Coordinates of C-alpha atoms in Angstrom, one line a residue:
M1 CA 0.0 0.0 0.0
D2 CA 2.8 2.4 0.8
N3 CA 4.1 2.3 -2.8
L4 CA 0.7 3.4 -4.2
K5 CA 0.2 6.9 -5.5
W6 CA -2.6 8.9 -3.9
Y7 CA -4.9 8.5 -6.9
E8 CA -4.7 4.7 -6.6
K9 CA -6.2 4.6 -3.1
T10 CA -9.8 4.6 -1.9
G11 CA -10.5 7.1 0.9
P12 CA -13.5 8.2 3.0
S13 CA -16.8 8.3 1.0
G14 CA -14.7 6.8 -1.8
D15 CA -17.7 5.4 -3.6
V16 CA -18.4 9.0 -4.9
A17 CA -15.6 11.2 -3.7
C18 CA -12.4 10.2 -5.5
S19 CA -10.1 12.8 -4.2
T20 CA -9.6 16.1 -2.3
R21 CA -7.4 19.0 -3.4
V22 CA -6.4 22.1 -1.3
R23 CA -4.4 24.8 -3.1
L24 CA -2.8 27.9 -1.7
A25 CA -1.7 30.8 -3.9
R26 CA 1.2 33.0 -2.6
N27 CA 3.4 35.7 -4.1
L28 CA 6.8 37.1 -3.1
G29 CA 6.5 40.8 -2.2
N30 CA 9.8 41.8 -3.8
F31 CA 9.1 40.5 -7.3
P32 CA 6.4 41.4 -9.9
F33 CA 3.7 38.9 -10.6
P34 CA 4.7 36.2 -13.1
S35 CA 2.9 37.8 -16.1
R36 CA 5.3 40.8 -15.6
A37 CA 8.4 39.1 -14.4
S38 CA 11.4 38.6 -16.6
L39 CA 12.9 35.2 -17.2
E40 CA 15.8 36.1 -14.9
Q41 CA 13.4 37.1 -12.2
K42 CA 11.4 33.9 -12.6
E43 CA 14.6 31.8 -12.2
Q44 CA 15.5 33.8 -9.1
I45 CA 12.0 33.1 -7.7
A46 CA 12.3 29.4 -8.4
Q47 CA 15.7 29.2 -6.7
Q48 CA 14.4 31.1 -3.6
V49 CA 11.4 28.8 -3.3
K50 CA 13.5 25.7 -3.8
E51 CA 16.0 26.8 -1.1
A52 CA 13.3 27.8 1.3
L53 CA 11.9 24.3 1.2
I54 CA 14.8 22.0 0.6
N55 CA 17.2 23.8 3.1
S56 CA 14.7 23.7 5.9
N57 CA 15.0 21.4 8.9
S58 CA 11.4 20.0 8.4
V59 CA 10.9 16.3 7.8
I60 CA 8.3 17.2 5.1
S61 CA 11.0 18.9 3.0
Q62 CA 12.8 15.6 2.5
E63 CA 9.8 14.3 0.5
F64 CA 10.2 16.8 -2.4
Q65 CA 12.2 16.7 -5.7
F66 CA 12.8 19.8 -7.8
L67 CA 12.1 19.7 -11.6
P68 CA 12.5 22.7 -14.0
M69 CA 9.6 22.5 -16.4
D70 CA 11.6 23.5 -19.5
G71 CA 13.8 20.4 -19.1
L72 CA 10.8 18.1 -19.6
T73 CA 9.5 16.7 -22.9
D74 CA 6.0 17.7 -24.0
Q75 CA 4.9 14.2 -23.3
A76 CA 6.3 14.1 -19.7
A77 CA 4.7 17.6 -19.0
A78 CA 1.3 16.5 -20.3
S79 CA 1.5 13.4 -18.1
M80 CA 1.9 15.6 -15.1
L81 CA -1.4 17.3 -16.0
E82 CA -3.1 13.9 -16.4
R83 CA -1.8 13.0 -12.9
R84 CA -3.1 16.4 -11.6
L85 CA 0.4 17.5 -10.4
V86 CA 0.0 20.7 -12.5
S87 CA -2.6 22.9 -14.0
P88 CA -3.3 23.4 -17.8
A89 CA -2.1 27.0 -17.5
F90 CA 1.2 25.8 -16.0
L91 CA 2.1 24.0 -19.2
S92 CA 1.9 27.0 -21.5
N93 CA 5.3 28.5 -22.1
R94 CA 7.3 26.4 -19.6
Q95 CA 10.3 28.7 -19.4
G96 CA 11.2 29.9 -15.9
K97 CA 8.6 27.5 -14.4
A98 CA 9.5 24.7 -12.0
I99 CA 7.8 22.2 -9.7
L100 CA 8.6 20.7 -6.3
A101 CA 6.8 17.4 -6.0
S102 CA 6.7 14.6 -3.5
L103 CA 7.5 11.0 -4.5
D104 CA 3.9 9.8 -4.0
E105 CA 2.7 12.9 -5.9
S106 CA 0.3 14.0 -3.2
L107 CA 2.2 17.2 -2.6
S108 CA 3.3 19.7 -5.3
I109 CA 4.4 23.3 -5.5
M110 CA 4.0 25.0 -8.9
I111 CA 6.5 27.9 -9.2
N112 CA 5.6 30.8 -11.6
E113 CA 2.2 29.6 -12.7
E114 CA -0.4 32.5 -12.4
D115 CA 1.2 33.3 -9.0
H116 CA 4.7 32.8 -7.8
I117 CA 3.7 29.8 -5.6
R118 CA 0.8 27.4 -5.9
I119 CA 1.0 24.9 -3.0
Q120 CA -1.2 21.9 -3.8
V121 CA -2.1 19.0 -1.5
L122 CA -4.0 15.9 -2.9
R123 CA -5.7 13.2 -0.8
E124 CA -7.9 10.2 -1.7
G125 CA -11.6 10.5 -0.7
I126 CA -12.9 13.4 1.3
A127 CA -10.1 14.7 3.5
L128 CA -10.5 18.5 3.3
K129 CA -9.4 19.2 6.9
E130 CA -6.3 17.0 6.6
A131 CA -5.3 18.4 3.2
A132 CA -5.8 22.0 4.5
E133 CA -3.6 21.3 7.6
T134 CA -0.8 19.9 5.4
A135 CA -1.0 22.9 3.0
D136 CA -0.8 25.2 6.0
R137 CA 2.3 23.4 7.3
I138 CA 4.0 23.9 3.9
D139 CA 2.9 27.5 3.8
T140 CA 4.3 28.2 7.3
L141 CA 7.5 26.5 6.3
L142 CA 8.0 28.6 3.2
G143 CA 6.9 31.8 5.1
E144 CA 9.8 31.4 7.5
T145 CA 12.3 32.6 4.9
L146 CA 10.1 34.0 2.1
N147 CA 8.4 37.5 2.1
F148 CA 4.9 36.9 1.0
A149 CA 2.9 39.7 -0.5
F150 CA 0.2 40.5 2.1
D151 CA -2.2 43.4 2.8
K152 CA -4.0 43.9 6.2
D153 CA -7.3 44.7 4.4
F154 CA -7.1 42.3 1.4
G155 CA -5.1 39.4 2.8
Y156 CA -2.7 37.5 0.5
L157 CA -2.2 39.4 -2.7
T158 CA -2.6 37.4 -5.9
Q159 CA -2.5 38.2 -9.6
C160 CA -6.2 37.4 -10.1
P161 CA -8.5 39.4 -7.8
T162 CA -10.7 36.3 -7.3
N163 CA -7.9 34.6 -5.3
L164 CA -7.4 37.6 -2.9
G165 CA -7.8 36.9 0.8
T166 CA -6.9 33.4 2.0
G167 CA -5.6 32.5 -1.5
M168 CA -7.1 29.1 -0.9
R169 CA -9.1 27.0 -3.3
A170 CA -10.4 23.6 -2.1
S171 CA -11.9 21.1 -4.4
L172 CA -13.3 17.6 -4.5
M173 CA -13.2 15.2 -7.5
L174 CA -16.6 13.5 -7.5
H175 CA -17.7 10.5 -9.6
L176 CA -21.3 11.3 -10.6
P177 CA -22.4 8.9 -13.4
C178 CA -26.0 8.8 -12.4
L179 CA -26.5 12.5 -11.8
N180 CA -24.8 13.1 -15.1
E181 CA -27.0 10.5 -16.9
S182 CA -30.1 12.1 -15.4
G183 CA -29.3 15.4 -17.1
A184 CA -29.3 17.3 -13.8
M185 CA -25.7 18.6 -13.9
P186 CA -26.4 22.0 -15.7
R187 CA -29.1 22.8 -13.2
I188 CA -26.9 21.8 -10.2
A189 CA -24.0 23.8 -11.6
A190 CA -26.2 26.9 -11.9
N191 CA -27.5 26.6 -8.4
L192 CA -24.0 26.0 -6.9
A193 CA -22.7 29.2 -8.7
K194 CA -25.2 31.2 -6.6
L195 CA -23.6 29.7 -3.4
G196 CA -20.1 30.7 -4.4
L197 CA -19.1 27.2 -5.6
T198 CA -18.3 25.9 -9.1
L199 CA -18.8 22.5 -10.7
R200 CA -16.5 21.8 -13.6
G201 CA -14.8 19.1 -15.6
A202 CA -12.0 16.9 -14.3
F203 CA -9.2 19.3 -15.0
G204 CA -10.9 22.6 -13.9
E205 CA -12.0 25.6 -15.9
G206 CA -12.9 24.9 -19.5
S207 CA -12.5 21.2 -19.2
R208 CA -15.0 18.4 -19.9
A209 CA -16.2 15.7 -17.5
V210 CA -13.9 12.8 -18.2
G211 CA -15.4 9.4 -17.1
D212 CA -18.2 11.2 -15.3
M213 CA -15.7 13.0 -13.0
F214 CA -16.6 16.5 -11.8
Q215 CA -14.6 19.0 -9.8
L216 CA -16.5 20.8 -7.1
S217 CA -14.6 23.8 -5.7
N218 CA -15.0 27.1 -3.8
Q219 CA -15.0 30.3 -5.7
I220 CA -14.9 32.9 -2.9
T221 CA -11.6 33.5 -1.1
L222 CA -12.2 37.0 0.3
G223 CA -14.2 37.6 3.4
L224 CA -14.3 33.9 4.4
S225 CA -11.8 32.0 6.6
E226 CA -10.2 28.9 5.3
G227 CA -12.3 26.9 7.9
Q228 CA -15.6 28.5 6.7
A229 CA -14.8 27.8 3.0
I230 CA -14.0 24.1 3.8
E231 CA -17.2 23.7 5.9
N232 CA -19.3 25.1 3.1
L233 CA -17.7 22.9 0.5
S234 CA -18.0 19.8 2.7
A235 CA -21.7 20.5 3.3
I236 CA -22.6 20.9 -0.4
A237 CA -20.4 17.9 -1.3
N238 CA -22.3 15.7 1.1
Q239 CA -25.6 16.7 -0.4
L240 CA -24.4 15.9 -3.9
I241 CA -23.0 12.5 -2.7
E242 CA -26.3 11.6 -1.1
E243 CA -28.2 12.6 -4.3
E244 CA -25.8 10.5 -6.4
R245 CA -26.1 7.5 -4.0
K246 CA -30.0 7.7 -4.1
L247 CA -30.0 7.7 -7.9
R248 CA -27.5 4.8 -8.0
H249 CA -29.9 2.6 -6.1
E250 CA -32.7 3.6 -8.4
F251 CA -30.7 3.1 -11.6
L252 CA -29.2 -0.2 -10.6
E253 CA -32.6 -1.8 -10.0
S254 CA -32.9 -1.6 -13.8
L255 CA -31.8 -4.7 -15.7
A256 CA -30.6 -2.4 -18.5
W257 CA -28.1 -0.7 -16.2
Q258 CA -26.9 -4.0 -14.7
D259 CA -26.3 -5.1 -18.3
K260 CA -24.4 -2.0 -19.2
I261 CA -22.1 -2.5 -16.2
T262 CA -21.4 -6.2 -16.7
R263 CA -20.8 -5.6 -20.5
A264 CA -18.3 -2.9 -19.6
A265 CA -16.5 -5.3 -17.3
G266 CA -16.4 -7.9 -20.1
T267 CA -15.0 -5.4 -22.6
L268 CA -12.3 -4.2 -20.1
K269 CA -11.2 -7.9 -19.7
S270 CA -11.2 -8.8 -23.3
A271 CA -10.6 -5.7 -25.6
R272 CA -7.6 -5.7 -27.9
L273 CA -7.9 -2.0 -28.8
L274 CA -9.2 0.7 -26.5
S275 CA -9.3 4.5 -27.2
S276 CA -8.9 6.9 -24.3
S277 CA -12.5 8.1 -24.4
E278 CA -13.8 4.5 -24.5
A279 CA -11.6 3.4 -21.6
D280 CA -12.8 6.5 -19.5
Q281 CA -16.5 5.5 -20.0
L282 CA -15.9 1.8 -19.4
L283 CA -13.9 2.4 -16.2
S284 CA -16.6 4.8 -15.0
L285 CA -19.2 2.0 -15.4
A286 CA -16.9 -0.5 -13.7
R287 CA -16.3 1.8 -10.8
L288 CA -20.0 2.3 -10.4
G289 CA -20.5 -1.5 -10.5
V290 CA -17.9 -2.1 -7.9
C291 CA -19.2 0.5 -5.5
Q292 CA -22.8 -0.8 -5.8
G293 CA -21.8 -4.5 -5.5
T294 CA -22.8 -5.4 -9.1
L295 CA -19.1 -6.2 -9.7
Q296 CA -16.3 -7.3 -7.3
G297 CA -12.6 -8.2 -7.3
M298 CA -11.3 -4.6 -7.4
E299 CA -11.3 -1.5 -5.2
P300 CA -12.7 1.9 -6.5
G301 CA -9.3 3.4 -6.0
E302 CA -7.7 0.8 -8.2
L303 CA -10.1 1.7 -11.1
S304 CA -9.5 5.4 -10.5
G305 CA -5.7 4.8 -10.6
L306 CA -6.0 2.7 -13.8
G307 CA -8.0 5.6 -15.3
V308 CA -5.0 7.9 -14.7
R309 CA -2.4 5.4 -16.0
V310 CA -4.1 4.8 -19.3
Q311 CA -4.4 8.5 -20.2
P312 CA -2.5 9.2 -23.5
A313 CA 0.7 11.0 -22.2
T314 CA 1.0 8.9 -19.1
L315 CA 0.6 5.7 -21.0
A316 CA 3.2 6.7 -23.6
S317 CA 5.6 8.0 -20.9
S318 CA 5.6 4.6 -19.3
T319 CA 7.2 3.1 -22.4
E320 CA 9.6 6.0 -23.0
Q321 CA 8.7 5.7 -26.7
N322 CA 6.8 7.8 -29.2
L323 CA 3.7 5.8 -29.9
N324 CA 1.1 6.4 -32.6
Q325 CA -2.6 6.2 -31.8
E326 CA -3.1 2.5 -32.7
Q327 CA 0.0 1.5 -30.6
R328 CA -1.4 3.5 -27.6
D329 CA -4.9 1.9 -28.0
Q330 CA -3.3 -1.5 -28.1
L331 CA -1.1 -0.9 -25.1
R332 CA -4.0 0.7 -23.2
A333 CA -6.1 -2.4 -23.9
K334 CA -3.3 -4.7 -22.7
L335 CA -2.8 -2.8 -19.5
V336 CA -6.6 -2.7 -18.8
R337 CA -7.0 -6.5 -19.5
E338 CA -4.2 -7.3 -17.1
S339 CA -5.4 -4.9 -14.4
C340 CA -9.0 -6.0 -14.6
A341 CA -8.4 -9.7 -14.7
A342 CA -9.9 -10.2 -11.2
L343 CA -13.1 -8.2 -12.0
R344 CA -16.2 -10.4 -11.9
E345 CA -19.9 -10.2 -11.2
G346 CA -21.0 -9.7 -7.6

């Protein structure tokens, strides 16, 4: 278990809640924001952040490795996005950008994204309080030697005004196949926006829902404490989880849905070619079946982890080769067949 990545584990409320993310945005008071900083200044910022963490006496600092982004191939960088180590914006023009990441990939610090520092903590299941506490530890550690831009009225200063205040964004990755199938997601998203929350695709703003995965996050960072923001997010998430669970019981009473799930399992165990989009949908159905007892032999976290490992860039990176689409589809099917061999009807 200790060798598993965070996205391969099943956490609290793991039938619906796949993961938790807490992110803190910080900037250094003696440098311009990244959009105005020169390449030389960005390199200085990266070095200062690296030294602040690596040279500290904290045990947590020993978990990180430092990677300059411009030294990575496009494929390796894209894989980091698929594994949620970085944001889509972080991959555009990688010069002067760097990342500090833990070996299990549950902790990362993006340097020179929209802000100088983006601390990110990822946990399996619902673990908002624990993730926030870890993010706060890293923030405190960096703050011992770095001069964060802070205003007594506005809080932590950020390049985008929507991040002013705590600079914290908390989010949950929710697997909502039945709510999605019901057509309720647009209505739910509109209602959540009125409450200061947003419901987006798996990779945040502008992304689509991959494998029925949706990201629920807070939008308001000014005027709310971190604790209040987490409480609000947790309360709404629990409501969504209960709605999804209720629909699952209703849907899976249908023979048609049971058939969809068992057919998905059969395809996962026998396919010789699998596209990325087909694998996403089949794994979503298998995850639903495992959580509801229609299927057994695998844990929800195993299926979520498999969903990450078969994404295009991550799959190709595992071979250290340039694969064409058919080669990727063939390799994806082989990996899925081997991983899902124990999957069977409940």
